[in-house]
Coordinates of C-alpha atoms and ligand atoms in Angstrom, one line a residue:
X259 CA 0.0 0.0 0.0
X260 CA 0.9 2.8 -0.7
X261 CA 0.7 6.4 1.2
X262 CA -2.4 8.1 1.1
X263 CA -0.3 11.1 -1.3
X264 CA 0.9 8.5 -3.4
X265 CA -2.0 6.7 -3.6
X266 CA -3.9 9.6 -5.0
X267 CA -1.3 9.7 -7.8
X268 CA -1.1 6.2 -8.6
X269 CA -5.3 6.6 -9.0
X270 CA -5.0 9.7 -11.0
X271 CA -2.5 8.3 -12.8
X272 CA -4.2 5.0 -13.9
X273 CA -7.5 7.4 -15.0
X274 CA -4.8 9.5 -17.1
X275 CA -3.7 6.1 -18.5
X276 CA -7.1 4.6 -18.9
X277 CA -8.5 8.0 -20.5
X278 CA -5.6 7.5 -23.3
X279 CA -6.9 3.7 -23.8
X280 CA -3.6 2.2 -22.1
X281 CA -4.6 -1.2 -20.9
X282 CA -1.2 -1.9 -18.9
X283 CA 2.1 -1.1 -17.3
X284 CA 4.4 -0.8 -20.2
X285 CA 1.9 -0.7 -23.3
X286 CA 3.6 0.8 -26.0
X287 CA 1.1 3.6 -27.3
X288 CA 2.0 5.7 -30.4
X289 CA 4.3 8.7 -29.1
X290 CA 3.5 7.1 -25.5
X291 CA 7.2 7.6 -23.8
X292 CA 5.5 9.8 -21.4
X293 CA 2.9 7.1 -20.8
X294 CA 5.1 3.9 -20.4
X295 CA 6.9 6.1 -17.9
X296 CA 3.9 7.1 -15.5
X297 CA 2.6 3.7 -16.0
X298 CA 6.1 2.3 -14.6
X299 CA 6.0 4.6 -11.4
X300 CA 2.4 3.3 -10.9
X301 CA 3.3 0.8 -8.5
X302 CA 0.1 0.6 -6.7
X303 CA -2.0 -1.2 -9.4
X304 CA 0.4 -3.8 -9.7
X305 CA -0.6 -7.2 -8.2
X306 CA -3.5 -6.9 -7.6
X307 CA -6.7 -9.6 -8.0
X308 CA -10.0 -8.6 -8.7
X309 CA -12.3 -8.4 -5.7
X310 CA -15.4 -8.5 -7.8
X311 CA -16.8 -11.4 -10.3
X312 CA -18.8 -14.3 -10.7
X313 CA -17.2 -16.6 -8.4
X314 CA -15.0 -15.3 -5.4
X315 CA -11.3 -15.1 -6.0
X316 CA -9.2 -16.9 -3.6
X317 CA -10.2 -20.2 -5.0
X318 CA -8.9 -20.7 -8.7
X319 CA -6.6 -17.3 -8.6
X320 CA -3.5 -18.6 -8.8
X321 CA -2.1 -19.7 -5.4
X322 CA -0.4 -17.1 -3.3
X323 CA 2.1 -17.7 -0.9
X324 CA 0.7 -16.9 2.4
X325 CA -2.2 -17.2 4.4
X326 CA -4.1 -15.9 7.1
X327 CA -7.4 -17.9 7.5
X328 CA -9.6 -16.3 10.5
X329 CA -13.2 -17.7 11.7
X330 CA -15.4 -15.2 14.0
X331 CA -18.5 -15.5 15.9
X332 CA -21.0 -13.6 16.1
X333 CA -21.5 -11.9 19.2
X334 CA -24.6 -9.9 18.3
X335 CA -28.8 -11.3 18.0
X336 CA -29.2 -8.3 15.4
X337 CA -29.5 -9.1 11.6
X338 CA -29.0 -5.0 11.1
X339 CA -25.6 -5.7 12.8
X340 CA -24.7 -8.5 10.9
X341 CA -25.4 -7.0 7.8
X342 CA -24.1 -3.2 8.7
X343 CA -21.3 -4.8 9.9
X344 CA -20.8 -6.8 6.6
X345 CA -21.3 -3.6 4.5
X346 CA -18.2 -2.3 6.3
X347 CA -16.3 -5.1 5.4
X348 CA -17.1 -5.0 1.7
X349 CA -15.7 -1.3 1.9
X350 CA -12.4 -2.4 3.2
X351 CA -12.1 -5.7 1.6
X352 CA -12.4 -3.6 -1.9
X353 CA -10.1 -1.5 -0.7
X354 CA -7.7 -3.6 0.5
X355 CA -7.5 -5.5 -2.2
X356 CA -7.0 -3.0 -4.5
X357 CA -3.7 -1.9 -2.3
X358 CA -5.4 1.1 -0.6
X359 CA -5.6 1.6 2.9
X360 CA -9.0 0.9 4.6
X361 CA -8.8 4.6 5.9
X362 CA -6.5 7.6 7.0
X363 CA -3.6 6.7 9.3
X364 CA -3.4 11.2 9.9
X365 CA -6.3 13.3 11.6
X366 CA -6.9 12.9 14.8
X367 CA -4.7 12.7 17.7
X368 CA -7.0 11.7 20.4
X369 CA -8.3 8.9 18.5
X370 CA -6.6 5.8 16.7
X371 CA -6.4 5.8 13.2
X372 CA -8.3 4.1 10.9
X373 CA -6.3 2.1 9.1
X374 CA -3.2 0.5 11.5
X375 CA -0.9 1.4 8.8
X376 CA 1.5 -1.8 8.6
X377 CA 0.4 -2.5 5.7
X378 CA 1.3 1.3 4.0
X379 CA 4.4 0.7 1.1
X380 CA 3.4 -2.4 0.6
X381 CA 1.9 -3.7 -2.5
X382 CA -1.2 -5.7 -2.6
X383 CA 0.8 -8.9 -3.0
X384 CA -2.1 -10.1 -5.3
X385 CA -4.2 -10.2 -2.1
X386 CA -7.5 -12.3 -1.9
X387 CA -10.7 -12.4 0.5
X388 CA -12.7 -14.9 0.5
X389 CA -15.8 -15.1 2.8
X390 CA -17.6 -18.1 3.9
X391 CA -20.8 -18.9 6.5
X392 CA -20.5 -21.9 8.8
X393 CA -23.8 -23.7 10.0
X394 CA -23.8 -22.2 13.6
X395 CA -24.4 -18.5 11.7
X396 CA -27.8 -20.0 10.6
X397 CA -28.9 -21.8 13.6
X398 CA -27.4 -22.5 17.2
X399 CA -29.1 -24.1 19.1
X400 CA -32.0 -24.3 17.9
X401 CA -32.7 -20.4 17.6
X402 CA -32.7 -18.7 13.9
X403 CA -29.9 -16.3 15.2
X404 CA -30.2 -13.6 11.9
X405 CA -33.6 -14.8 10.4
X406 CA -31.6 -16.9 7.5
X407 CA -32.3 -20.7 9.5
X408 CA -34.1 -21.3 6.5
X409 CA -32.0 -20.2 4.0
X410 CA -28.9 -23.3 5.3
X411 CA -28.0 -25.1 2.7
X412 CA -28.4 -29.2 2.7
X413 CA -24.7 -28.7 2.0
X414 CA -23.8 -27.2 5.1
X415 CA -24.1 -30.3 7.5
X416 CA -21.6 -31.3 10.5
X417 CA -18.5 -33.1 9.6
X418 CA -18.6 -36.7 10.9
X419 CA -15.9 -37.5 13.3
X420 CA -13.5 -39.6 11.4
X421 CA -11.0 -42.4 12.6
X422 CA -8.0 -41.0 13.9
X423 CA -9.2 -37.2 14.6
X424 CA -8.0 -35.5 17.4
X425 CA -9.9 -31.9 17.0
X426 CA -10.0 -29.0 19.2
X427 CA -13.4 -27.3 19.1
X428 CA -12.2 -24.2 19.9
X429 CA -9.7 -24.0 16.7
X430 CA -12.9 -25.7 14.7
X431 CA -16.0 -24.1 13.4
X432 CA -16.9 -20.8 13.7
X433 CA -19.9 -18.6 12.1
X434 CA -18.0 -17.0 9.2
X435 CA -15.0 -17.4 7.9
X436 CA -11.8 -15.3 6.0
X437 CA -9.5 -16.7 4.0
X438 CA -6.6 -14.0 3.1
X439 CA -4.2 -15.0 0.9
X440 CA -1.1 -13.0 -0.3
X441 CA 1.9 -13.1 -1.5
X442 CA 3.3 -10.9 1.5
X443 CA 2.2 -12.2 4.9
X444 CA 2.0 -8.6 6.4
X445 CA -0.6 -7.9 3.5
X446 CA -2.7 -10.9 4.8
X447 CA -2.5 -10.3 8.9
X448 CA -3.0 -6.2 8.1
X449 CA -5.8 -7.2 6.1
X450 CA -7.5 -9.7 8.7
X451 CA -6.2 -7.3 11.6
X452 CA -8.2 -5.0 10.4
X453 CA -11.7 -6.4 9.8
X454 CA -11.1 -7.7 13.3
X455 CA -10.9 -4.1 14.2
X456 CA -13.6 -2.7 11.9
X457 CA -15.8 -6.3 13.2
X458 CA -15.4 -5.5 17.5
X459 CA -18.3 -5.6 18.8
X460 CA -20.4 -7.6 16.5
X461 CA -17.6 -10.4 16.1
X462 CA -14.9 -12.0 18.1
X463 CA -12.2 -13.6 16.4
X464 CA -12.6 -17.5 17.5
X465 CA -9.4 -18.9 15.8
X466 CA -6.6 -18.3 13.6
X467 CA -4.4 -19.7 11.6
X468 CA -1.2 -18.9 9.8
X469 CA 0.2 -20.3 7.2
X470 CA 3.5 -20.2 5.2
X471 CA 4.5 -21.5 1.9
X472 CA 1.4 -23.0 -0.2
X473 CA 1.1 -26.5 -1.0
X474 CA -0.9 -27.0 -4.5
X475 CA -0.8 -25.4 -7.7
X476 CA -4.5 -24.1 -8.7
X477 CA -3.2 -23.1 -12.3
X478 CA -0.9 -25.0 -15.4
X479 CA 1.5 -21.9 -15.1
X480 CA 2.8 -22.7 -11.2
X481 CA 5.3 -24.7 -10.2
X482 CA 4.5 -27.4 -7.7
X483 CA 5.9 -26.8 -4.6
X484 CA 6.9 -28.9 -1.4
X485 CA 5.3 -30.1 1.8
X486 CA 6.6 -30.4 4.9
X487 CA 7.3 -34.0 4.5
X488 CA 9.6 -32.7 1.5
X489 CA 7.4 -34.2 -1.1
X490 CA 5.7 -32.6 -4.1
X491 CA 2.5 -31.6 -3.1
X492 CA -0.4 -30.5 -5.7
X493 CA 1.2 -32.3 -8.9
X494 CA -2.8 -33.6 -9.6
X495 CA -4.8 -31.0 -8.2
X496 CA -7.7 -29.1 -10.3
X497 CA -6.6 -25.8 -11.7
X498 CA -8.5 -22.6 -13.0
X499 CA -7.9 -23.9 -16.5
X500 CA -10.2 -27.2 -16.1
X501 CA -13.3 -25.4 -16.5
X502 CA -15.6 -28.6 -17.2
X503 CA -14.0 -30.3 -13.8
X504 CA -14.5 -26.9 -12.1
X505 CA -18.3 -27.1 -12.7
X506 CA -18.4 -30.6 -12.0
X507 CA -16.8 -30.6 -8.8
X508 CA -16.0 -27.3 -7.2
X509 CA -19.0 -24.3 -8.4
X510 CA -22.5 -24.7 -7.1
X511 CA -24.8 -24.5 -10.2
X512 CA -28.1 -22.9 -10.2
X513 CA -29.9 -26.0 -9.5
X514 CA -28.8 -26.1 -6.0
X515 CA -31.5 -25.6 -2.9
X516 CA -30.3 -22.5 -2.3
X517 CA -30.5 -19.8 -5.0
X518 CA -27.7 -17.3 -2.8
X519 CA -25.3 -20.3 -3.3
X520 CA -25.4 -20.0 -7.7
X521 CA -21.3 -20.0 -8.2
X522 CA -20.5 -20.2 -4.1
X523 CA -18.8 -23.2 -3.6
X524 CA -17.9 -25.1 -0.3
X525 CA -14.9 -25.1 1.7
X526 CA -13.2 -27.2 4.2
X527 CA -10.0 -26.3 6.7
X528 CA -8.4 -29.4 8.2
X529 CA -5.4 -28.2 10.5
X530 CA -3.5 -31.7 10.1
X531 CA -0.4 -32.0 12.3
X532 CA 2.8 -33.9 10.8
X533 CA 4.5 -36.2 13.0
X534 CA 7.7 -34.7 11.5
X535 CA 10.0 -36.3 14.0
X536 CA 8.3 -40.0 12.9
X537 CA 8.6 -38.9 9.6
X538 CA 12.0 -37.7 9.5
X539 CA 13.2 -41.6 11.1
X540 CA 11.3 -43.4 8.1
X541 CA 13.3 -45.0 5.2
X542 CA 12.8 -42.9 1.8
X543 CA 11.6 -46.2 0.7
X544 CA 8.8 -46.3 3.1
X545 CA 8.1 -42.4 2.9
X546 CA 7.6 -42.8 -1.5
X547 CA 5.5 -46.0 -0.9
X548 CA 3.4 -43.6 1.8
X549 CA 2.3 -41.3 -0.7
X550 CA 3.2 -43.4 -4.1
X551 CA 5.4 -41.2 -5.6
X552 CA 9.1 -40.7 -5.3
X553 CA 10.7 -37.6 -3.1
X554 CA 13.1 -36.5 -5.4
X555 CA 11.1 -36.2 -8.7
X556 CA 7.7 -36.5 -7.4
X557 CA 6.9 -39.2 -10.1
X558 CA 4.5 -41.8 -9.9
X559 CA 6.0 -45.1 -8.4
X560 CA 7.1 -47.0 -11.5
X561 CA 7.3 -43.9 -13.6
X562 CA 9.9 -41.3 -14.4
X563 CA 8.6 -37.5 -14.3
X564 CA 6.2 -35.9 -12.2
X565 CA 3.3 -35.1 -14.7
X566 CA 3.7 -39.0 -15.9
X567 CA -0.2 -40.3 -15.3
X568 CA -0.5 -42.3 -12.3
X569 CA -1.5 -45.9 -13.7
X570 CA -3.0 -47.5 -10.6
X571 CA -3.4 -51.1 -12.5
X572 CA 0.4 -51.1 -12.6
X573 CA 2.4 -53.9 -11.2
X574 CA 6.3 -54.6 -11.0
X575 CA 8.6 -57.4 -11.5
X576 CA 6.8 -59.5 -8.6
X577 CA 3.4 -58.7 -9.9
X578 CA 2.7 -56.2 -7.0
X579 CA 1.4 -53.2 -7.3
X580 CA 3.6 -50.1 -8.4
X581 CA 1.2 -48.3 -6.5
X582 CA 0.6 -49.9 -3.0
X583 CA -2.6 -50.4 -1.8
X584 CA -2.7 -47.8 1.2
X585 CA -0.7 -45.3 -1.1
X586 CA -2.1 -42.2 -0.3
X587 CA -2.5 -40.9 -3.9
X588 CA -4.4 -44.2 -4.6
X589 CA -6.9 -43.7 -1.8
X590 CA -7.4 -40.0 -2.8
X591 CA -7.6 -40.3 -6.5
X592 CA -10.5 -39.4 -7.9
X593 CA -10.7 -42.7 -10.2
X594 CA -11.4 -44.5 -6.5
X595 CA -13.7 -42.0 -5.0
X596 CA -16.5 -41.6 -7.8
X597 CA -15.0 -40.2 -10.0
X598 CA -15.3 -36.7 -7.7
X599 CA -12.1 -34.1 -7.1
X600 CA -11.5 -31.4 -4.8
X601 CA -9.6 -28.7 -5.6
X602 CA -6.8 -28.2 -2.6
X603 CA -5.5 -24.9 -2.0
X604 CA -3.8 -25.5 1.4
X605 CA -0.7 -24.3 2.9
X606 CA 2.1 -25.0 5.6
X607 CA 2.3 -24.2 8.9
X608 CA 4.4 -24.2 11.9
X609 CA 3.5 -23.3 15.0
X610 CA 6.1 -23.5 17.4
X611 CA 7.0 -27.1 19.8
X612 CA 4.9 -28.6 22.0
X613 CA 5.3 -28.9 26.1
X614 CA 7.5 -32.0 24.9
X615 CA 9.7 -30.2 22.6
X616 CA 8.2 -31.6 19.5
X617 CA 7.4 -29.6 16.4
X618 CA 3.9 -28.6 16.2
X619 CA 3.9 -28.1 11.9
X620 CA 2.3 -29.3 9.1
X621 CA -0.2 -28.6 6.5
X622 CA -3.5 -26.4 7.2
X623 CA -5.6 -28.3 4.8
X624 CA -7.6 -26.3 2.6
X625 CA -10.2 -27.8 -0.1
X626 CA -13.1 -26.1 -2.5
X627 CA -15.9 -28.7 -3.7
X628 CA -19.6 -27.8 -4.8
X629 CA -21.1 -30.8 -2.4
X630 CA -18.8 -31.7 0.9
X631 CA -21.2 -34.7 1.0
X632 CA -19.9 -36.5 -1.9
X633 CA -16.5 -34.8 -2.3
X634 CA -14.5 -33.9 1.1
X635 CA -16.4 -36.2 3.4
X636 CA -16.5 -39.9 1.8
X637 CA -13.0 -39.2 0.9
X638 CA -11.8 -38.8 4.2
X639 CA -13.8 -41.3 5.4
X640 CA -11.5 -43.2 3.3
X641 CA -8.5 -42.3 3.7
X642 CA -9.0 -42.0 7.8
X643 CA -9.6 -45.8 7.6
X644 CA -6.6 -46.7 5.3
X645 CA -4.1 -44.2 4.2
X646 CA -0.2 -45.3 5.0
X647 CA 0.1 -41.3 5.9
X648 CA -1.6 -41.6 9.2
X649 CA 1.0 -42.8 11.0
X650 CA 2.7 -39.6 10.3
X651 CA -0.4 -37.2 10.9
X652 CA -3.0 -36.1 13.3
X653 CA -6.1 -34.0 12.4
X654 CA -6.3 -31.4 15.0
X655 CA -8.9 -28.7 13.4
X656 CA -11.9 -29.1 11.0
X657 CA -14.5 -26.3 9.6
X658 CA -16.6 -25.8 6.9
X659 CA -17.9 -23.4 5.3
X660 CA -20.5 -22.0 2.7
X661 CA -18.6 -20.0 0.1
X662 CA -21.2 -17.6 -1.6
X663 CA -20.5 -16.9 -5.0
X664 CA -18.8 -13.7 -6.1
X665 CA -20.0 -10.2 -5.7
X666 CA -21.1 -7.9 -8.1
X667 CA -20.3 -4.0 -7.7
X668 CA -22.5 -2.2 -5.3
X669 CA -23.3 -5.7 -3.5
X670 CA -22.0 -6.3 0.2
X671 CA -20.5 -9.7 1.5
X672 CA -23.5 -12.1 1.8
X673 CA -25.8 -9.8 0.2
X674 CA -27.9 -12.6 -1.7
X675 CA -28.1 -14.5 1.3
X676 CA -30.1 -11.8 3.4
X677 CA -31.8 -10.9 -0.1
X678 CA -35.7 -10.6 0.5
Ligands
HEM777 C1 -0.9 -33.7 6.0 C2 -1.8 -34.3 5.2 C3 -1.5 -34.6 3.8 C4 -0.4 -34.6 3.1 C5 1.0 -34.5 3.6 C6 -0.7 -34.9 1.7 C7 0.2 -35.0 0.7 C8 -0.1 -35.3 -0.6 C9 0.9 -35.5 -1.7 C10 2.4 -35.4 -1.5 C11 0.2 -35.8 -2.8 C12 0.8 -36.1 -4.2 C13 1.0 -35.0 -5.1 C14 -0.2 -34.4 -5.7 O1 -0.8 -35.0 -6.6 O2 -0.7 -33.4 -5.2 C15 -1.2 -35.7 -2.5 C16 -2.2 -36.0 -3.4 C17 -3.6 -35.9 -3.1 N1 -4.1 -35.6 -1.8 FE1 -3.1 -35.3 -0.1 N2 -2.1 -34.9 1.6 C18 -2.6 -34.8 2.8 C19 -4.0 -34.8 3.2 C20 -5.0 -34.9 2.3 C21 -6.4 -34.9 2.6 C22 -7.0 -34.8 4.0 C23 -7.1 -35.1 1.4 C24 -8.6 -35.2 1.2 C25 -9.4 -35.6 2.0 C26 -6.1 -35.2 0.4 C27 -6.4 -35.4 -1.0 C28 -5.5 -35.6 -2.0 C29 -5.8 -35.8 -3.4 C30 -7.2 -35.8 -4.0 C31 -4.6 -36.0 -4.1 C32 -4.4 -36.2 -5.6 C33 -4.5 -37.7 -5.8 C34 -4.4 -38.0 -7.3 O3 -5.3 -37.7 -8.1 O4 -3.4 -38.6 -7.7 N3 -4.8 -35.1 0.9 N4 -1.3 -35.4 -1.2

């Protein structure tokens, strides 16, 4: 972001620029030297995402490399709070996301300023917001909290407990959640910071979570980066280019129950712990056959490259199978589960040791599907039961959320959803 000064320029300048039809930083216009060169100082537009359109972004933008995902609760019985408070939000999540400031860090000396200004020089670091309900904002207890119990999609149900899980309620669930991802890690906290601040009073923050480093690629043009376990982690993951899978799998059509929910989608948070210590004492032999690809490479057991095609029929010189049978890639592929993918968008964290000195890391699980019923939840039901990787993990967190799709100018957060 830049200063409020600058920022004034960098606008004006971009209205000059768009006024003489110059699309971009560096388009070559006829005569245009003094064009290219106010386009170059106009650092403030660059990297940015677009907060408006038809589906929210943070889901097939291309994944940044830092999160901060917050859930709050409601601590309000008024629908006119929920909603004022959700206009106010829209305001600074537009601006925020366009690398502004979400108001003036000068005025007033007796009180604090509006924006809390650690964000201010920074770009937007191709910031993202994405806003989801959980099932507690519709009804808790038994009591239609903001009037919308009956707008809950069938969608939204409670996560079954699984084999293995070891959750903490109080880092799980949660009324609404915000997923900010950047590509600057002060970008993200300054932006969730801040609709904490602008939300006191009508929300509490009710957990956090940090996380550095993603772990999937959500388009052809990224690399595939590393888990914490070392390995390759997102080679076969959906990406913004697989429209027809994307509507399959991860955008609620018009069809659905709920008519707010056209282009929302659903999202899950696991917070899954990696025994790293365990992990780090395996043979590479047992840690390939785990997943069922090898470390170095991140190729298919049996196969040479990373993007070779898994071939799960494949046997070797014994007749066994390349792929072992509680590989985790077999369980998870979509060729066992129904032919249904998620698209994972999740990222790695580390949060200190525990009281016995061991690392308390691994990977904040994040995945987008149009139905958790047949995507997320039959596939961990699955791989809880079977999958080599549990010895090395522990599932301490689990949320879900209803993604609404994306908003149109002059619409607040949730809008549809409170939509007479
Ligand atoms: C800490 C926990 C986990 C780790 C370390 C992990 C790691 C990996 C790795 C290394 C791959 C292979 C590379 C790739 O294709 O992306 C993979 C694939 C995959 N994982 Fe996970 N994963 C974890 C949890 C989960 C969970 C909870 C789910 C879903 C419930 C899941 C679903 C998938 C899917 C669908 C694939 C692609 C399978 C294929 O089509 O070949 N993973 N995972």
């Amino acid at each position: 972001l830049a200063d409020e000064s600058a920022q004034q320029t960098g606008l004006s300048r971009r209205r000059f620029l768009a006024g003489l039809g110059v699309a971009a930083a560096g388009a070559v216009v006829g005569g245009g030297g003094v064009a290219i060169a106010d386009a170059a100082n106009a650092a403030p537009a660059s990297g940015t995402v677009p907060f408006y359109g038809r589906y929210q972004a943070g889901i097939t933008t291309d994944q940044q490399d830092r999160l901060c995902f917050a859930a709050f609760d409601f601590v309000t019985s008024s629908r006119d709070d929920v909603i004022a408070m959700l206009k106010d939000w829209t305001t600074a999540a537009e601006a925020m996301c366009a690398g502004r400031a979400t108001g003036s860090v000068a005025g007033d000396v007796n009180a604090p300023p509006d924006d809390t200004g650690e964000a201010l020089g920074l770009s937007a670091a191709n910031l993202t917001l994405t806003f989801g309900f959980g099932s507690s904002f519709f009804s808790q207890g038994g009591v239609d909290r903001f009037g919308v119990a009956g707008r809950k999609p069938a969608a939204l149900v409670d996560i079954p407990p699984f084999k293995g899980d070891e959750l903490d309620p109080g880092i799980s669930d949660g009324d609404m959640c915000v997923q900010a991802c950047a590509d600057d890690p002060q970008v993200a906290f300054h932006a969730v910071r801040n609709l904490a601040r602008i939300g006191r009073g009508t929300v509490v923050m009710r957990w956090n979570q940090l996380g550095f480093g993603r772990t999937a690629t959500t388009s052809r043009t990224q690399s595939t980066p590393r888990n914490l376990m070392g390995m390759k982690d997102g080679t076969d993951n959906l990406r913004a280019q697989d429209t027809d899978l994307l509507n399959q799998n991860v955008w609620v059509g018009s069809n659905s129950d709920q008519a707010w929910m056209t282009n929302g989608t659903y999202l899950v948070s696991r917070r899954i712990r990696m025994l790293i210590e365990v992990w780090d004492r395996a043979g590479l032999g047992d840690q390939e056959s785990t997943i069922g690809r090898t470390k170095l490479e991140g190729a298919p057991l049996g196969k040479t490259h990373e993007k070779d095609p898994v071939d799960l029929n494949a046997t070797n010189a014994a007749g066994l199978p390349q792929i072992p049978a509680k590989a985790h890639i077999r369980l998870a592929a979509p060729s066992t589960n129904n032919g249904k993918h998620i698209l994972r968008r999740g990222y790695s964290f580390t949060d200190g040791m525990d009281q016995l000195g061991t690392l308390d890391a691994g990977l904040f699980f994040i995945a987008f599907q149009n139905d958790p019923r047949t995507h997320f939840i039959p596939i961990q039901q699955k791989l809880s039961q079977n999958d080599a990787l549990n010895e090395y993990i522990q599932h301490t967190s689990s949320a879900l959320f209803a993604v609404p799709g994306g908003w149109n100018k002059g619409e607040y957060i949730g809008q549809r959803l409170f939509a007479a």
